[in-house]
XYZ file of C-alpha atoms in Angstrom:
491
model
C 76.929 139.356 20.262
C 75.548 138.049 23.672
C 77.810 136.885 26.771
C 74.944 134.988 28.147
C 71.304 134.147 27.061
C 69.972 137.524 28.526
C 73.039 139.963 27.852
C 72.812 141.232 24.361
C 75.674 143.990 24.435
C 74.468 145.643 21.193
C 70.862 146.017 22.502
C 69.783 149.463 23.788
C 66.194 148.515 25.129
C 65.000 147.401 28.438
C 67.508 146.257 30.954
C 70.436 146.500 28.474
C 69.477 150.412 27.985
C 69.788 150.694 31.778
C 73.163 149.027 32.000
C 74.647 151.122 29.064
C 73.295 154.533 30.503
C 74.651 153.217 33.985
C 78.234 152.584 32.792
C 78.247 155.771 30.815
C 77.321 157.682 33.851
C 80.024 156.023 35.857
C 82.561 156.609 32.994
C 81.891 160.205 33.028
C 82.055 160.364 36.947
C 85.566 158.849 36.415
C 86.719 161.054 33.742
C 85.851 164.055 36.101
C 87.497 162.577 38.951
C 90.831 161.843 37.355
C 90.611 164.820 34.664
C 93.627 166.493 36.463
C 96.018 163.458 36.405
C 97.227 163.672 32.915
C 97.494 167.348 33.044
C 99.448 167.788 36.246
C 102.637 168.989 34.917
C 100.879 171.866 32.946
C 98.500 172.769 35.923
C 101.565 172.632 38.180
C 103.502 175.093 36.038
C 100.382 177.233 35.248
C 99.452 177.814 39.043
C 103.181 177.720 40.177
C 102.843 174.716 42.258
C 105.723 172.789 44.146
C 106.122 169.102 43.856
C 104.640 168.524 47.303
C 101.627 170.509 46.402
C 101.031 168.468 43.296
C 101.193 165.282 45.458
C 98.765 166.898 48.002
C 96.246 167.410 45.226
C 96.549 163.619 44.439
C 95.832 162.737 48.058
C 92.964 165.314 48.333
C 91.442 163.851 45.471
C 90.745 160.483 47.072
C 90.054 161.726 50.635
C 86.534 162.572 50.546
C 85.463 159.429 48.583
C 85.827 157.205 51.818
C 82.945 158.906 53.601
C 81.274 159.944 50.369
C 80.888 156.344 49.251
C 78.969 155.292 52.577
C 76.739 158.492 52.389
C 75.952 157.997 48.807
C 75.079 154.370 49.377
C 72.501 155.373 52.213
C 70.890 158.043 49.918
C 70.702 155.596 46.947
C 68.948 152.945 49.137
C 66.598 155.663 50.396
C 65.918 157.791 47.149
C 66.692 155.383 44.382
C 69.703 155.454 41.947
C 67.677 157.724 39.367
C 67.521 160.746 41.477
C 70.771 160.143 43.329
C 73.052 159.955 40.272
C 71.518 162.789 38.564
C 72.131 165.087 41.440
C 75.707 163.714 42.028
C 76.591 164.355 38.259
C 74.721 167.718 38.365
C 76.234 169.127 41.646
C 79.690 167.777 41.135
C 80.000 169.835 37.823
C 80.333 172.761 40.332
C 83.738 172.088 41.791
C 84.931 170.610 38.423
C 84.232 174.449 37.068
C 85.790 175.683 40.315
C 88.944 173.638 39.415
C 89.035 174.833 36.041
C 89.000 178.440 37.116
C 91.429 178.138 40.091
C 94.121 180.680 40.426
C 96.109 179.511 43.450
C 96.933 176.235 45.281
C 94.186 176.782 47.882
C 91.341 177.120 45.377
C 92.674 174.083 43.384
C 92.873 172.018 46.700
C 89.468 173.111 47.900
C 87.984 171.902 44.548
C 89.977 168.841 44.212
C 88.889 167.805 47.773
C 85.079 168.392 46.867
C 85.519 166.470 43.648
C 86.424 163.312 45.617
C 82.677 163.121 45.921
C 82.192 162.198 42.477
C 84.201 159.100 42.946
C 81.273 157.727 45.034
C 78.969 157.399 41.747
C 80.161 153.833 41.211
C 77.928 152.770 44.326
C 74.796 153.995 42.720
C 75.081 152.088 39.558
C 75.793 148.767 41.510
C 72.281 149.053 43.079
C 70.741 150.059 39.711
C 72.283 147.106 37.783
C 71.199 144.837 40.683
C 67.647 145.893 40.392
C 67.368 145.137 36.467
C 69.318 141.856 36.270
C 68.583 138.306 37.596
C 71.179 136.622 39.824
C 72.472 134.372 37.067
C 73.506 137.339 34.918
C 74.409 139.727 37.639
C 78.128 139.151 37.885
C 78.451 139.774 34.103
C 76.327 142.940 34.276
C 78.077 144.443 37.303
C 81.365 143.492 35.656
C 80.549 145.344 32.474
C 79.171 148.426 34.550
C 82.274 148.314 36.672
C 84.974 147.602 34.003
C 83.704 149.876 31.052
C 82.952 152.691 33.665
C 86.416 152.332 35.254
C 87.796 152.934 31.840
C 86.916 156.778 32.280
C 90.260 157.278 33.989
C 92.278 155.843 31.239
C 90.041 157.731 28.655
C 90.815 160.995 30.363
C 94.409 160.309 30.161
C 94.183 159.628 26.508
C 91.889 162.534 25.383
C 92.311 165.463 27.852
C 95.802 166.322 26.920
C 94.654 166.520 23.244
C 91.752 168.582 23.877
C 94.088 170.971 25.984
C 96.378 171.091 22.986
C 93.606 172.020 20.750
C 92.623 174.958 22.800
C 96.165 175.719 23.248
C 97.943 178.540 25.190
C 98.420 178.728 29.047
C 94.770 177.994 29.584
C 94.203 174.976 27.365
C 94.003 172.670 30.391
C 91.248 174.861 31.926
C 89.073 174.329 28.944
C 89.615 170.430 28.953
C 88.715 170.111 32.566
C 85.699 172.620 32.058
C 84.435 170.616 29.242
C 84.473 167.350 31.326
C 82.373 169.313 34.005
C 79.834 170.403 31.084
C 79.568 166.758 30.076
C 78.776 165.799 33.660
C 75.958 168.517 33.934
C 74.405 167.498 30.615
C 74.397 163.790 31.193
C 72.753 164.397 34.628
C 69.499 165.334 32.720
C 69.947 162.645 30.075
C 70.253 160.007 32.963
C 67.077 161.359 34.811
C 64.909 161.381 31.881
C 65.884 158.016 30.564
C 65.975 155.386 33.496
C 63.815 154.011 36.166
C 64.848 152.609 39.464
C 63.125 149.146 38.670
C 61.649 147.334 35.926
C 57.728 147.811 35.626
C 55.903 146.082 38.419
C 59.124 145.551 40.572
C 59.354 146.771 44.112
C 62.121 149.031 44.970
C 63.099 147.898 48.618
C 64.242 150.541 50.889
C 65.844 150.199 54.396
C 63.492 150.515 57.423
C 65.666 153.194 58.674
C 68.534 155.312 57.266
C 71.379 156.930 59.236
C 73.228 153.586 59.769
C 73.538 150.089 58.232
C 71.013 147.559 59.502
C 72.371 144.400 61.120
C 70.445 141.279 62.327
C 72.267 139.788 65.241
C 74.207 141.304 68.443
C 77.556 139.980 67.103
C 77.099 141.519 63.913
C 76.347 144.985 65.621
C 79.963 144.827 67.175
C 81.380 143.535 64.101
C 80.035 146.607 61.981
C 81.571 149.001 64.558
C 84.814 147.289 64.315
C 84.615 147.223 60.537
C 84.104 151.022 60.480
C 87.423 151.787 62.053
C 89.759 151.341 59.266
C 87.921 154.015 57.261
C 88.398 156.397 60.345
C 91.893 155.320 60.429
C 92.717 156.174 56.752
C 91.079 159.769 57.280
C 93.443 160.093 60.287
C 96.347 159.123 58.122
C 95.151 161.707 55.501
C 94.932 164.335 58.251
C 98.417 163.643 59.321
C 99.753 163.622 55.648
C 98.163 167.074 55.497
C 99.582 168.388 58.779
C 102.876 170.121 59.424
C 104.411 166.655 59.889
C 103.489 165.936 56.221
C 102.927 168.555 53.237
C 101.855 171.298 55.895
C 98.545 172.281 54.142
C 96.851 172.026 57.627
C 98.145 174.051 60.589
C 98.884 172.315 63.812
C 95.485 173.473 65.182
C 93.568 172.538 62.122
C 94.932 169.069 62.131
C 94.185 168.690 65.948
C 90.538 170.024 65.147
C 90.327 167.381 62.178
C 91.449 164.530 64.738
C 88.912 165.651 67.296
C 86.316 165.759 64.667
C 86.855 162.370 63.467
C 86.676 160.822 67.133
C 83.510 162.862 67.692
C 82.098 161.401 64.163
C 82.931 157.937 65.333
C 81.116 158.353 68.565
C 77.984 159.764 66.530
C 78.204 156.677 64.368
C 78.010 154.381 67.270
C 75.004 156.246 68.620
C 73.311 156.218 65.023
C 74.018 152.507 64.695
C 72.578 151.716 68.026
C 69.402 153.810 67.211
C 68.862 151.765 64.058
C 69.657 148.416 65.579
C 68.668 148.623 69.165
C 66.031 145.829 68.648
C 68.638 143.211 68.193
C 69.454 143.565 71.952
C 65.874 142.903 72.779
C 64.730 140.298 70.403
C 65.947 137.875 67.802
C 65.497 138.773 64.071
C 63.349 136.083 62.368
C 65.723 133.612 60.538
C 64.165 134.617 57.149
C 65.200 138.271 57.603
C 68.670 137.746 58.740
C 71.827 138.218 56.796
C 75.617 137.604 57.972
C 77.648 140.700 58.274
C 80.658 138.559 58.212
C 80.061 138.282 54.432
C 80.416 142.157 54.018
C 83.504 142.053 55.952
C 85.107 139.458 53.662
C 84.185 141.476 50.671
C 85.581 144.666 52.320
C 89.109 142.973 52.809
C 88.999 141.620 49.218
C 88.244 145.068 47.729
C 90.766 146.724 49.909
C 93.473 144.458 48.177
C 91.983 144.608 44.513
C 90.875 148.174 43.988
C 92.953 149.560 46.566
C 96.122 148.335 44.903
C 94.677 149.327 41.447
C 94.416 152.882 42.447
C 97.733 152.960 44.182
C 99.572 151.150 41.319
C 97.861 153.379 38.446
C 99.352 156.362 40.496
C 102.919 155.007 40.654
C 103.270 152.724 37.801
C 104.564 155.262 35.167
C 107.281 156.511 37.609
C 108.214 152.931 38.463
C 108.794 152.024 34.717
C 110.672 155.326 34.063
C 113.096 154.870 37.115
C 113.671 151.070 36.771
C 114.128 150.924 33.069
C 115.496 154.636 32.493
C 112.474 155.473 30.189
C 111.083 158.935 29.358
C 107.830 159.683 31.249
C 105.597 159.755 28.252
C 106.611 156.281 27.014
C 106.620 155.008 30.713
C 103.115 156.380 30.914
C 101.966 154.589 27.744
C 103.279 151.212 29.020
C 101.618 151.832 32.537
C 98.337 152.715 30.825
C 98.187 149.041 29.661
C 97.408 148.140 33.240
C 94.328 150.224 33.280
C 93.306 149.137 29.792
C 92.806 145.517 30.951
C 89.658 146.797 32.965
C 87.614 146.688 29.605
C 87.696 142.769 29.676
C 89.142 141.822 32.965
C 86.377 142.955 35.263
C 83.304 141.801 33.188
C 85.381 138.604 32.874
C 85.698 138.165 36.570
C 81.893 138.770 36.965
C 81.033 136.202 34.198
C 83.382 133.639 35.616
C 81.408 134.029 38.923
C 78.153 133.713 37.357
C 79.351 130.312 35.767
C 81.221 128.586 38.521
C 80.195 130.189 41.638
C 81.283 133.246 43.783
C 83.400 131.719 46.315
C 85.385 129.421 44.139
C 85.989 132.246 41.609
C 87.263 134.599 44.459
C 89.539 131.978 45.930
C 91.403 131.488 42.586
C 91.588 135.156 41.640
C 92.950 136.114 45.124
C 95.507 133.567 44.888
C 96.531 134.703 41.451
C 96.425 138.374 42.862
C 99.034 137.244 45.569
C 101.483 135.626 43.018
C 101.116 138.490 40.564
C 102.334 141.002 43.106
C 105.099 138.678 44.212
C 106.182 138.654 40.673
C 106.125 142.255 40.433
C 108.175 142.741 43.622
C 110.971 140.903 41.748
C 111.212 143.263 38.602
C 114.424 145.068 38.362
C 116.494 146.464 35.408
C 118.016 142.995 34.678
C 114.539 142.018 33.437
C 113.668 142.539 29.544
C 111.212 145.464 29.499
C 108.494 143.562 27.630
C 108.524 140.829 30.267
C 107.937 143.309 33.026
C 104.864 144.804 31.095
C 103.618 141.377 30.587
C 103.962 140.694 34.401
C 102.131 143.955 35.263
C 99.487 143.206 32.792
C 98.942 139.551 34.144
C 98.861 140.976 37.742
C 96.251 143.462 36.544
C 94.159 140.729 35.234
C 93.680 139.072 38.706
C 93.263 142.448 40.203
C 90.525 143.631 37.972
C 88.889 140.234 37.598
C 88.898 140.122 41.326
C 86.919 143.472 41.584
C 84.351 142.126 39.070
C 83.996 139.019 41.282
C 83.685 140.962 44.562
C 80.839 142.970 43.198
C 79.266 140.025 41.746
C 78.686 138.860 45.421
C 77.723 142.326 46.947
C 74.141 142.588 45.526
C 73.254 139.010 46.588
C 73.680 139.748 50.456
C 70.726 141.812 51.363
C 68.797 143.626 48.442
C 67.397 146.543 50.281
C 70.899 147.369 51.762
C 72.711 146.856 48.539
C 73.611 150.690 48.222
C 74.968 150.769 51.769
C 77.041 147.498 51.390
C 78.276 148.572 48.025
C 79.305 151.959 49.572
C 81.068 150.392 52.487
C 82.962 147.829 50.267
C 83.802 150.595 47.859
C 85.016 152.902 50.621
C 87.254 150.032 51.627
C 88.929 150.221 48.313
C 89.759 153.927 48.661
C 90.960 153.008 52.352
C 93.329 150.484 50.649
C 94.769 153.098 48.225
C 95.476 155.596 51.131
C 97.226 152.868 52.956
C 99.239 151.577 50.099
C 100.135 155.038 48.924
C 101.296 155.976 52.556
C 103.357 152.751 52.634
C 105.005 153.530 49.298
C 106.043 156.939 50.505
C 108.071 155.214 53.153
C 109.543 152.103 51.505
C 111.047 150.622 48.213
C 109.117 149.643 45.261
C 109.947 146.026 46.062
C 108.558 146.220 49.631
C 105.447 148.023 48.411
C 104.423 145.101 46.039
C 105.169 142.622 48.840
C 102.857 144.376 51.211
C 100.128 144.262 48.567
C 100.748 140.541 47.979
C 100.442 140.104 51.979
C 97.157 141.565 52.193
C 96.111 139.476 49.356
C 96.929 136.416 51.355
C 94.898 137.804 54.339
C 92.204 138.180 52.001
C 92.521 134.541 50.798
C 92.267 133.440 54.530
C 89.315 135.563 55.083
C 87.549 134.083 52.086
C 87.552 130.629 53.968
C 85.046 132.098 56.113
C 82.634 133.229 53.492
C 79.595 131.357 52.343
C 78.640 131.038 48.698
C 75.355 132.988 48.352
C 72.491 130.631 47.662
C 68.812 130.102 47.869
C 66.730 133.401 48.224
C 66.805 136.530 50.274
C 63.410 137.627 51.822
C 62.197 141.281 51.374
C 59.029 142.815 52.598
C 56.699 144.906 50.138
C 55.179 148.245 51.317
C 51.933 146.154 51.636
C 53.357 143.579 54.157
C 53.574 140.771 51.596
C 56.950 138.947 51.121
C 59.081 138.704 48.110
C 61.810 136.087 47.793
C 64.765 137.095 45.659
C 66.838 134.201 44.139
C 70.504 134.720 44.755
C 71.881 131.421 43.507
C 74.090 132.511 40.656
C 74.569 129.261 38.660
């Protein structure tokens, strides 16, 4: 079977071998990232956790992923995906083992916080796949990578409770979590010895400087600094959630230190961004080397609404079905997992449609569908037949995940040597969305929660009108000073 001339799903050679190993690496990183979710009830009783402590573990799990995706994006562009993914999978097995051996809430919380880093693995494969596939196959390839890898969270939910039961006893969950860490450690070696950063004879383009994203005009310099603010705002929100005003994990002093640190970090970021980009204030960047940062901002907003809402909805959907339709949690959880199950086909589907019909047109249609899907979900109540509510959730999920596929069909076409950083920033916006939506959910009804997501989708649709369809070529300079033109016209 092949979805296009060049994508032969059953092949395991050349670029297809790289694609398969990439989605498996991402799949494992998601299994490890969400390995606690299906076992929370058992972990809670084993460690004697309160309900608010369990919720805190969920928040901590996504906290570090926001800065991690940006940092990992930079490291990927500088050192290449082969080394970066190998180290990430190997090093993150350590906090996974720490969590498996935790005996108190504090130990579990520190391990969960550090495990947020593995959620950044996604960014590495985006750059790897973009090196191996031409523009007319890139949406499909990135969609397969994202969709099949993303399925790791659903696979963890399906398999880990069974593994914990197999080992049995009070410590069954520890073995299940420890095994996922071992899998991550073993695969870090398999990955390193089986992939290359680029096909033979290709150049791996690196940013001229690291430490901040390159921009190519004065306006884009200020737009980049504004675009960074929502990430810091999300981290401020998380700090507030952990302070005495929220779940009281941080003391008043600890929270204030965190706030000051975030302000100082942002000031440092301004300094670094100026250091990398000061030349744009002195001379114009030649037309051939420019890219429009506005394109990145539009994709950030869309990923905020798509992946952000997916992470938030996966967290709350079992409870939503259980409460609205008076179901037991296991049945509600199985119905809710259908939302994540759609990833296997929807995300590759979104990428494939993008390759066929163009990036912008596909994104406009999917974003409109997204807004209507969440509008429909806001109307669900106990008068609806259950099967209609499940169909509405699955239809909404198709637009969400196909939208994610379409966003990352466009990301690698903006500026090749910055692909890791652009993917990192867009990916981080997905986590910012999750933090914002989950915070909204803790303050309002389910109906309002779905309406807020629909509203941000409308905002994304409006932003899309300012995006340009990637076309023609992007110019990159080889080490020896010669120029390579990379085709970015998808169809």
